[in-house]
Amino acid sequence: MQESQKTEDRETARLLQRIGQAFRIPGPFFSYEEIKMGNVNRTYKVNYVVEDGAGSAHLKSYLVQRINTYAFRTPEQLMSNIEKVTETLRQKAPGDVYLHFHHTADRKNYIVDETGFWRLCNYIPSVTFNSCSDPRVVRNAGKAFGHFQTMLSDYDASSLFCTIPDFHDTRVRYDTLDRDIEADPLGRAKDAAREIDYLMSVRDLACRLTDLFRQGKLPLRVTHNDTKINNVLFEEGTCRPLTVIDLDTVMPGLAGHDFGDAIRFAANAVEEDCPDEDRVSLDLNVFWAFTEGFLSETACSLTKNEVDSLAVSSFCLACELATRFLDDYILGDKYFKTSGPGHNLVRARCQIALAKDMLRKMDAMDALVQRYARKFADRDKADK
Ligand code: GN1
Ligand code: MG
């Protein structure tokens, strides 16, 4: 290991210890590792020694995260949302596994210092999947996100802060892209001419979910808004879903936001940044399994318009994310963590290839949605 790397590691360990102290974590600090998770925040697993009083000791772990305040401009509000939501979930199902954010001596669930905005929560032993085609796992992921939405269905969405304004407003995302292509501060727009042309050609369909909401045809709910399959923790061995994590974007939203975002991630046959567009495709098996799981939890509470919007929402969310990756590319990669200057462009291309395949398979996707919506609505009626 290089000397400079060792020094950096020691500094990080000291910093994480200081953060642990602020959150009043007992026991000596033992070690840490960075968890390569997410494209926005930085996450560390920290391990402490806990003595049991009878001569032996074990390690207890926590997660420490530095919030990306470029993405989240009002992190205190984000932490207030998380407090409300985790507390509601805990009260509704005290036996469930859930995230718990620790507090400082002055009852705040975050600290801010010259190194950034930090929080600390329990570490839940579990497995996660960045990609998975096993229908049992995918169905359980659908159940986990559906359950999350259903548990919060009577929660007053207006009491939550909107932590990233217009997060899933696809029209606003397109307008932002228009503006940034026009300004083109780094002269990068020319590299993306093909991608820009495609996104502009499907603008109205990509904005379908947003337009339906603006026309008053879809209800506002409390949604997760970032439903990548790796935001579900599963029990090791059984693959039972334990809990949904990454609650940064929990705020008022649409059922289709959670469904569509999950599909565009989980049902993509390749990684989100696969450079080979020919390998990108919508895996209908994964779509089927997620849809079944999600609707088994939500069918009784969704309106007809919501059900009808689900299949197309996958297309909307894939295009929306493509505009976001492309926009970040044009502006110089300020928002998403990247491995180099072309990374966001590769990601945008991948979402576009996926969106195209979704269009080819839209009828099949919608047929599956309709079938499971009917099946579970009938089941719930019979149960009553
Ligand atoms: C970001 O950081 P992560 O992976 O949880 C982003 C999502 C995108 C996703 C794409 C707050 O999520 O909206 O869909 O990257 N989160 C935020 O990988 O912008
Ligand atoms: Mg996230």
Short mmCIF file of C-alpha atoms and ligand atoms in Angstrom, two decimals:
data_model
loop_
_atom_site.label_atom_id
_atom_site.label_comp_id
_atom_site.label_asym_id
_atom_site.label_seq_id
_atom_site.Cartn_x
_atom_site.Cartn_y
_atom_site.Cartn_z
CA MET A 1 0.00 0.00 0.00
CA GLN A 2 1.27 3.48 -0.84
CA GLU A 3 2.29 5.70 2.07
CA SER A 4 -0.16 8.43 0.98
CA GLN A 5 -3.01 5.89 0.97
CA LYS A 6 -2.12 4.78 4.51
CA THR A 7 -2.16 8.36 5.71
CA GLU A 8 -5.56 8.92 4.08
CA ASP A 9 -6.91 5.75 5.70
CA ARG A 10 -5.67 6.86 9.13
CA GLU A 11 -7.29 10.26 8.67
CA THR A 12 -10.58 8.67 7.62
CA ALA A 13 -10.47 6.37 10.65
CA ARG A 14 -9.91 9.37 12.94
CA LEU A 15 -12.75 11.26 11.30
CA LEU A 16 -15.14 8.31 11.61
CA GLN A 17 -14.20 7.90 15.27
CA ARG A 18 -15.03 11.52 15.91
CA ILE A 19 -18.40 11.04 14.24
CA GLY A 20 -19.08 7.94 16.34
CA GLN A 21 -18.34 9.96 19.47
CA ALA A 22 -20.79 12.66 18.45
CA PHE A 23 -23.47 9.98 18.10
CA ARG A 24 -22.45 8.53 21.48
CA ILE A 25 -21.48 5.10 20.17
CA PRO A 26 -20.11 3.07 23.09
CA GLY A 27 -17.01 0.91 23.01
CA PRO A 28 -13.63 1.36 21.35
CA PHE A 29 -13.54 1.96 17.60
CA PHE A 30 -12.07 -1.10 15.88
CA SER A 31 -12.07 -0.67 12.09
CA TYR A 32 -13.90 0.70 9.07
CA GLU A 33 -14.45 -0.08 5.41
CA GLU A 34 -15.95 2.00 2.65
CA ILE A 35 -19.05 0.45 1.13
CA LYS A 36 -19.30 1.10 -2.58
CA MET A 37 -22.99 1.72 -2.59
CA GLY A 38 -25.05 4.27 -4.45
CA ASN A 39 -24.06 6.94 -6.91
CA VAL A 40 -24.56 9.92 -4.64
CA ASN A 41 -23.62 9.61 -0.94
CA ARG A 42 -20.45 8.16 0.61
CA THR A 43 -20.97 5.20 2.95
CA TYR A 44 -18.74 3.51 5.54
CA LYS A 45 -19.27 0.49 7.72
CA VAL A 46 -17.67 1.13 11.11
CA ASN A 47 -16.96 -1.59 13.65
CA TYR A 48 -16.80 -1.16 17.42
CA VAL A 49 -15.72 -3.58 20.13
CA VAL A 50 -18.45 -4.41 22.61
CA GLU A 51 -17.56 -6.24 25.80
CA ASP A 52 -20.26 -8.41 27.26
CA GLY A 53 -19.08 -7.98 30.86
CA ALA A 54 -18.28 -11.69 31.19
CA GLY A 55 -14.82 -11.58 29.67
CA SER A 56 -15.60 -11.83 26.00
CA ALA A 57 -16.17 -9.29 23.31
CA HIS A 58 -17.72 -9.05 19.88
CA LEU A 59 -17.88 -6.48 17.11
CA LYS A 60 -20.91 -4.27 16.58
CA SER A 61 -21.25 -2.43 13.30
CA TYR A 62 -22.96 0.77 12.18
CA LEU A 63 -23.27 2.62 8.90
CA VAL A 64 -21.92 6.13 8.67
CA GLN A 65 -22.84 8.23 5.66
CA ARG A 66 -21.80 11.59 4.36
CA ILE A 67 -24.69 13.18 2.54
CA ASN A 68 -23.94 14.70 -0.82
CA THR A 69 -25.12 18.24 -0.28
CA TYR A 70 -24.77 19.07 -3.97
CA ALA A 71 -27.60 16.62 -4.61
CA PHE A 72 -29.49 17.29 -1.37
CA ARG A 73 -29.53 21.03 -0.76
CA THR A 74 -31.61 20.82 2.44
CA PRO A 75 -30.21 17.78 4.27
CA GLU A 76 -31.83 18.76 7.60
CA GLN A 77 -35.23 18.43 5.93
CA LEU A 78 -34.24 15.10 4.46
CA MET A 79 -33.32 13.86 7.94
CA SER A 80 -36.61 15.15 9.31
CA ASN A 81 -38.49 13.12 6.65
CA ILE A 82 -36.47 10.03 7.52
CA GLU A 83 -37.19 10.44 11.22
CA LYS A 84 -40.93 10.69 10.58
CA VAL A 85 -41.06 7.79 8.17
CA THR A 86 -38.90 5.36 10.17
CA GLU A 87 -40.84 6.22 13.34
CA THR A 88 -44.17 5.57 11.56
CA LEU A 89 -42.93 2.24 10.22
CA ARG A 90 -41.65 1.25 13.68
CA GLN A 91 -44.98 2.05 15.32
CA LYS A 92 -46.98 0.19 12.68
CA ALA A 93 -44.90 -2.98 12.80
CA PRO A 94 -42.69 -2.99 15.90
CA GLY A 95 -41.45 -6.53 15.15
CA ASP A 96 -40.07 -5.64 11.72
CA VAL A 97 -36.47 -4.90 10.90
CA TYR A 98 -36.00 -1.21 10.19
CA LEU A 99 -33.39 1.51 9.96
CA HIS A 100 -32.73 3.50 13.09
CA PHE A 101 -30.76 6.73 12.94
CA HIS A 102 -28.83 7.59 16.10
CA HIS A 103 -29.03 10.97 17.80
CA THR A 104 -26.44 13.33 19.18
CA ALA A 105 -26.59 14.69 22.74
CA ASP A 106 -28.76 17.57 21.48
CA ARG A 107 -31.24 15.13 19.85
CA LYS A 108 -30.24 15.69 16.25
CA ASN A 109 -30.01 12.71 13.88
CA TYR A 110 -27.12 14.32 11.99
CA ILE A 111 -23.99 16.33 12.56
CA VAL A 112 -22.47 19.02 10.40
CA ASP A 113 -18.81 19.95 10.54
CA GLU A 114 -16.12 21.23 8.21
CA THR A 115 -15.94 17.76 6.60
CA GLY A 116 -19.61 17.62 5.71
CA PHE A 117 -23.08 16.48 6.76
CA TRP A 118 -23.03 13.10 8.52
CA ARG A 119 -25.47 10.56 9.90
CA LEU A 120 -25.16 7.17 11.53
CA CYS A 121 -27.56 4.23 11.61
CA ASN A 122 -27.73 0.59 12.63
CA TYR A 123 -26.05 -1.96 10.41
CA ILE A 124 -28.40 -4.76 9.38
CA PRO A 125 -26.66 -8.05 8.51
CA SER A 126 -28.14 -9.01 5.17
CA VAL A 127 -27.48 -9.59 1.51
CA THR A 128 -28.20 -7.22 -1.35
CA PHE A 129 -28.32 -7.75 -5.10
CA ASN A 130 -27.04 -5.37 -7.73
CA SER A 131 -28.63 -7.54 -10.33
CA CYS A 132 -30.61 -10.70 -10.05
CA SER A 133 -32.70 -12.80 -12.37
CA ASP A 134 -33.95 -15.25 -9.75
CA PRO A 135 -37.74 -14.70 -9.80
CA ARG A 136 -38.05 -15.48 -6.06
CA VAL A 137 -35.68 -12.66 -5.15
CA VAL A 138 -37.16 -10.23 -7.65
CA ARG A 139 -40.72 -11.01 -6.51
CA ASN A 140 -39.63 -10.32 -2.92
CA ALA A 141 -38.10 -7.02 -3.98
CA GLY A 142 -41.45 -6.09 -5.54
CA LYS A 143 -43.17 -7.06 -2.33
CA ALA A 144 -40.76 -4.99 -0.25
CA PHE A 145 -41.34 -1.79 -2.23
CA GLY A 146 -45.09 -2.47 -2.50
CA HIS A 147 -45.29 -3.10 1.24
CA PHE A 148 -43.38 0.12 1.96
CA GLN A 149 -45.88 2.09 -0.11
CA THR A 150 -48.88 0.37 1.46
CA MET A 151 -47.57 0.88 5.02
CA LEU A 152 -47.36 4.60 4.35
CA SER A 153 -50.59 4.85 2.35
CA ASP A 154 -52.46 6.64 5.15
CA TYR A 155 -49.51 8.90 5.98
CA ASP A 156 -50.12 12.55 5.16
CA ALA A 157 -47.77 13.13 2.21
CA SER A 158 -48.00 16.90 2.64
CA SER A 159 -46.25 16.70 6.03
CA LEU A 160 -43.03 15.64 4.33
CA PHE A 161 -40.52 18.06 2.87
CA CYS A 162 -39.80 17.89 -0.81
CA THR A 163 -36.06 17.26 -0.48
CA ILE A 164 -35.24 17.49 -4.18
CA PRO A 165 -37.83 19.68 -5.88
CA ASP A 166 -39.26 18.20 -9.09
CA PHE A 167 -37.20 15.05 -8.57
CA HIS A 168 -39.44 12.93 -10.79
CA ASP A 169 -41.04 15.72 -12.78
CA THR A 170 -39.96 14.54 -16.20
CA ARG A 171 -41.09 17.77 -17.92
CA VAL A 172 -38.84 19.80 -15.61
CA ARG A 173 -35.97 17.35 -16.23
CA TYR A 174 -36.39 17.83 -19.98
CA ASP A 175 -36.55 21.61 -19.60
CA THR A 176 -33.32 21.51 -17.61
CA LEU A 177 -31.69 19.45 -20.33
CA ASP A 178 -32.88 21.94 -23.00
CA ARG A 179 -31.32 24.79 -21.03
CA ASP A 180 -28.02 23.02 -20.42
CA ILE A 181 -27.69 21.88 -24.05
CA GLU A 182 -28.17 25.52 -25.01
CA ALA A 183 -25.50 26.73 -22.56
CA ASP A 184 -23.22 23.73 -23.25
CA PRO A 185 -20.47 25.03 -20.92
CA LEU A 186 -17.89 22.37 -21.84
CA GLY A 187 -18.75 21.87 -25.50
CA ARG A 188 -19.80 18.30 -24.77
CA ALA A 189 -23.31 18.38 -26.29
CA LYS A 190 -21.96 17.49 -29.75
CA ASP A 191 -20.80 14.07 -28.44
CA ALA A 192 -24.38 13.31 -27.48
CA ALA A 193 -26.23 14.44 -30.61
CA ARG A 194 -27.74 11.00 -31.27
CA GLU A 195 -28.90 10.61 -27.69
CA ILE A 196 -30.37 14.10 -27.58
CA ASP A 197 -32.27 13.47 -30.83
CA TYR A 198 -33.78 10.26 -29.51
CA LEU A 199 -34.82 11.74 -26.16
CA MET A 200 -36.44 14.73 -27.84
CA SER A 201 -38.32 12.46 -30.27
CA VAL A 202 -40.06 10.61 -27.40
CA ARG A 203 -40.54 13.62 -25.14
CA ASP A 204 -44.33 13.42 -24.86
CA LEU A 205 -44.46 9.71 -24.11
CA ALA A 206 -41.57 10.05 -21.65
CA CYS A 207 -43.56 12.77 -19.85
CA ARG A 208 -46.78 10.72 -19.77
CA LEU A 209 -46.67 10.02 -16.02
CA THR A 210 -45.92 13.65 -15.18
CA ASP A 211 -48.71 14.84 -17.50
CA LEU A 212 -51.28 12.44 -16.02
CA PHE A 213 -50.44 13.79 -12.58
CA ARG A 214 -50.64 17.40 -13.72
CA GLN A 215 -54.07 16.64 -15.21
CA GLY A 216 -55.23 15.41 -11.79
CA LYS A 217 -55.56 11.79 -12.92
CA LEU A 218 -53.11 10.25 -10.45
CA PRO A 219 -53.06 10.58 -6.64
CA LEU A 220 -50.03 11.75 -4.69
CA ARG A 221 -48.70 9.15 -2.26
CA VAL A 222 -45.69 8.75 -0.01
CA THR A 223 -43.17 7.01 -2.21
CA HIS A 224 -39.56 5.89 -1.95
CA ASN A 225 -38.50 7.35 -5.29
CA ASP A 226 -35.21 5.47 -5.63
CA THR A 227 -36.28 1.85 -5.89
CA LYS A 228 -33.18 0.13 -7.15
CA ILE A 229 -33.23 -3.53 -6.18
CA ASN A 230 -30.02 -2.98 -4.20
CA ASN A 231 -32.04 -0.77 -1.86
CA VAL A 232 -33.76 -3.87 -0.47
CA LEU A 233 -32.01 -5.85 2.27
CA PHE A 234 -32.65 -9.60 2.15
CA GLU A 235 -32.10 -12.19 4.83
CA GLU A 236 -29.09 -14.31 3.99
CA GLY A 237 -30.02 -17.83 2.94
CA THR A 238 -33.79 -17.39 2.71
CA CYS A 239 -33.84 -14.18 0.61
CA ARG A 240 -36.79 -12.99 2.66
CA PRO A 241 -37.02 -9.19 2.29
CA LEU A 242 -36.01 -7.50 5.55
CA THR A 243 -36.39 -3.82 4.86
CA VAL A 244 -36.07 -1.06 2.32
CA ILE A 245 -33.11 1.29 2.72
CA ASP A 246 -31.86 4.58 1.24
CA LEU A 247 -34.74 6.72 2.42
CA ASP A 248 -33.21 10.01 1.22
CA THR A 249 -35.80 10.57 -1.45
CA VAL A 250 -38.89 9.46 0.49
CA MET A 251 -41.36 12.21 -0.29
CA PRO A 252 -44.65 12.79 -2.03
CA GLY A 253 -44.69 10.93 -5.36
CA LEU A 254 -46.57 8.59 -7.66
CA ALA A 255 -46.97 4.81 -7.53
CA GLY A 256 -45.47 4.69 -11.04
CA HIS A 257 -42.29 6.40 -9.85
CA ASP A 258 -41.48 3.48 -7.56
CA PHE A 259 -42.65 0.82 -9.97
CA GLY A 260 -40.98 2.33 -13.03
CA ASP A 261 -37.66 3.10 -11.35
CA ALA A 262 -37.47 -0.44 -9.97
CA ILE A 263 -38.14 -1.97 -13.38
CA ARG A 264 -35.66 0.17 -15.26
CA PHE A 265 -32.98 -1.00 -12.85
CA ALA A 266 -33.89 -4.59 -11.99
CA ALA A 267 -35.23 -5.72 -15.35
CA ASN A 268 -32.32 -4.36 -17.35
CA ALA A 269 -30.39 -7.43 -18.49
CA VAL A 270 -27.09 -5.58 -17.95
CA GLU A 271 -25.52 -3.13 -15.49
CA GLU A 272 -26.66 0.47 -15.51
CA ASP A 273 -23.38 1.54 -17.14
CA CYS A 274 -22.96 -1.25 -19.66
CA PRO A 275 -21.06 0.25 -22.62
CA ASP A 276 -22.39 -2.37 -25.06
CA GLU A 277 -25.83 -1.15 -26.14
CA ASP A 278 -26.51 -4.38 -28.02
CA ARG A 279 -26.58 -6.29 -24.74
CA VAL A 280 -29.15 -4.02 -23.13
CA SER A 281 -32.66 -5.44 -22.94
CA LEU A 282 -35.77 -5.55 -20.82
CA ASP A 283 -35.94 -8.98 -19.22
CA LEU A 284 -39.63 -9.88 -19.28
CA ASN A 285 -39.14 -12.59 -16.68
CA VAL A 286 -37.80 -10.09 -14.20
CA PHE A 287 -40.59 -7.69 -15.13
CA TRP A 288 -43.14 -10.44 -14.50
CA ALA A 289 -41.72 -11.40 -11.09
CA PHE A 290 -41.39 -7.81 -9.84
CA THR A 291 -44.88 -6.94 -11.06
CA GLU A 292 -46.38 -9.92 -9.28
CA GLY A 293 -44.64 -9.05 -6.00
CA PHE A 294 -45.43 -5.34 -6.19
CA LEU A 295 -49.10 -5.80 -7.06
CA SER A 296 -49.59 -8.50 -4.44
CA GLU A 297 -49.01 -5.70 -1.90
CA THR A 298 -50.56 -2.71 -3.66
CA ALA A 299 -53.39 -3.91 -5.95
CA CYS A 300 -56.07 -3.23 -3.35
CA SER A 301 -55.07 0.41 -2.96
CA LEU A 302 -54.21 1.44 -6.55
CA THR A 303 -56.72 3.27 -8.72
CA LYS A 304 -57.45 2.09 -12.26
CA ASN A 305 -55.49 5.02 -13.70
CA GLU A 306 -52.51 4.09 -11.54
CA VAL A 307 -52.60 0.47 -12.69
CA ASP A 308 -52.86 1.63 -16.30
CA SER A 309 -49.83 3.89 -15.80
CA LEU A 310 -47.45 1.25 -14.46
CA ALA A 311 -46.06 -0.34 -17.63
CA VAL A 312 -45.43 3.00 -19.33
CA SER A 313 -43.92 4.40 -16.13
CA SER A 314 -40.88 2.13 -16.71
CA PHE A 315 -40.31 3.86 -20.04
CA CYS A 316 -40.84 7.29 -18.47
CA LEU A 317 -38.36 6.62 -15.69
CA ALA A 318 -35.72 5.20 -18.06
CA CYS A 319 -35.97 8.30 -20.29
CA GLU A 320 -36.02 10.62 -17.30
CA LEU A 321 -32.82 9.09 -15.92
CA ALA A 322 -31.25 9.28 -19.38
CA THR A 323 -31.92 13.05 -19.40
CA ARG A 324 -30.35 13.32 -15.94
CA PHE A 325 -27.20 11.37 -16.85
CA LEU A 326 -26.89 13.33 -20.07
CA ASP A 327 -27.40 16.63 -18.31
CA ASP A 328 -24.72 15.78 -15.75
CA TYR A 329 -22.38 14.81 -18.60
CA ILE A 330 -22.97 18.15 -20.29
CA LEU A 331 -22.41 20.07 -17.05
CA GLY A 332 -19.18 18.24 -16.18
CA ASP A 333 -20.23 15.32 -13.93
CA LYS A 334 -21.10 17.24 -10.81
CA TYR A 335 -24.02 15.22 -9.50
CA PHE A 336 -23.37 11.49 -9.98
CA LYS A 337 -20.18 9.79 -8.84
CA THR A 338 -18.30 8.78 -12.00
CA SER A 339 -15.26 6.75 -12.92
CA GLY A 340 -14.25 9.16 -15.68
CA PRO A 341 -15.45 11.86 -18.08
CA GLY A 342 -17.48 9.55 -20.38
CA HIS A 343 -19.22 7.58 -17.64
CA ASN A 344 -22.46 9.57 -17.55
CA LEU A 345 -22.75 9.45 -21.35
CA VAL A 346 -22.39 5.66 -21.29
CA ARG A 347 -25.07 5.51 -18.61
CA ALA A 348 -27.41 7.70 -20.65
CA ARG A 349 -26.90 5.49 -23.73
CA CYS A 350 -27.70 2.42 -21.69
CA GLN A 351 -31.00 3.91 -20.41
CA ILE A 352 -31.92 4.92 -23.96
CA ALA A 353 -31.25 1.41 -25.32
CA LEU A 354 -33.41 0.06 -22.51
CA ALA A 355 -36.21 2.53 -23.19
CA LYS A 356 -36.24 1.45 -26.85
CA ASP A 357 -36.56 -2.20 -25.89
CA MET A 358 -39.32 -1.33 -23.42
CA LEU A 359 -41.30 0.24 -26.25
CA ARG A 360 -41.03 -2.99 -28.23
CA LYS A 361 -42.31 -4.98 -25.24
CA MET A 362 -44.87 -2.50 -23.92
CA ASP A 363 -47.95 -4.55 -24.79
CA ALA A 364 -46.62 -7.62 -23.03
CA MET A 365 -45.64 -5.53 -20.00
CA ASP A 366 -49.07 -3.98 -19.78
CA ALA A 367 -50.80 -7.36 -20.15
CA LEU A 368 -48.82 -8.69 -17.17
CA VAL A 369 -49.67 -5.63 -15.08
CA GLN A 370 -53.38 -5.95 -15.87
CA ARG A 371 -53.40 -9.66 -15.13
CA TYR A 372 -51.82 -9.34 -11.68
CA ALA A 373 -53.79 -6.23 -10.77
CA ARG A 374 -57.01 -8.17 -11.42
CA LYS A 375 -55.81 -11.30 -9.69
CA PHE A 376 -54.80 -9.54 -6.46
CA ALA A 377 -57.76 -7.16 -6.43
CA ASP A 378 -60.05 -10.24 -6.66
CA ARG A 379 -58.09 -11.99 -3.90
CA ASP A 380 -58.42 -8.97 -1.62
CA LYS A 381 -62.17 -8.69 -2.30
CA ALA A 382 -62.65 -12.38 -1.48
CA ASP A 383 -60.71 -11.91 1.78
CA LYS A 384 -63.02 -9.15 2.94
C1 GN1 B 1 -28.86 7.77 -7.59
O1 GN1 B 1 -27.20 7.02 -5.20
P1 GN1 B 1 -28.22 6.07 -5.64
O2 GN1 B 1 -27.62 4.97 -6.42
O3 GN1 B 1 -29.08 5.59 -4.51
C2 GN1 B 1 -30.03 8.73 -7.78
C3 GN1 B 1 -31.22 8.01 -8.39
C4 GN1 B 1 -30.82 7.38 -9.70
C5 GN1 B 1 -29.63 6.45 -9.45
C6 GN1 B 1 -29.10 5.90 -10.73
C7 GN1 B 1 -30.84 11.10 -4.99
O4 GN1 B 1 -29.23 6.82 -6.63
O5 GN1 B 1 -32.26 8.93 -8.63
O6 GN1 B 1 -31.88 6.65 -10.25
O7 GN1 B 1 -28.54 7.15 -8.80
N1 GN1 B 1 -30.40 9.29 -6.48
C8 GN1 B 1 -30.54 10.62 -6.34
O8 GN1 B 1 -28.15 4.94 -10.46
O9 GN1 B 1 -30.41 11.40 -7.27
MG MG B 2 -30.53 6.78 -3.41
#
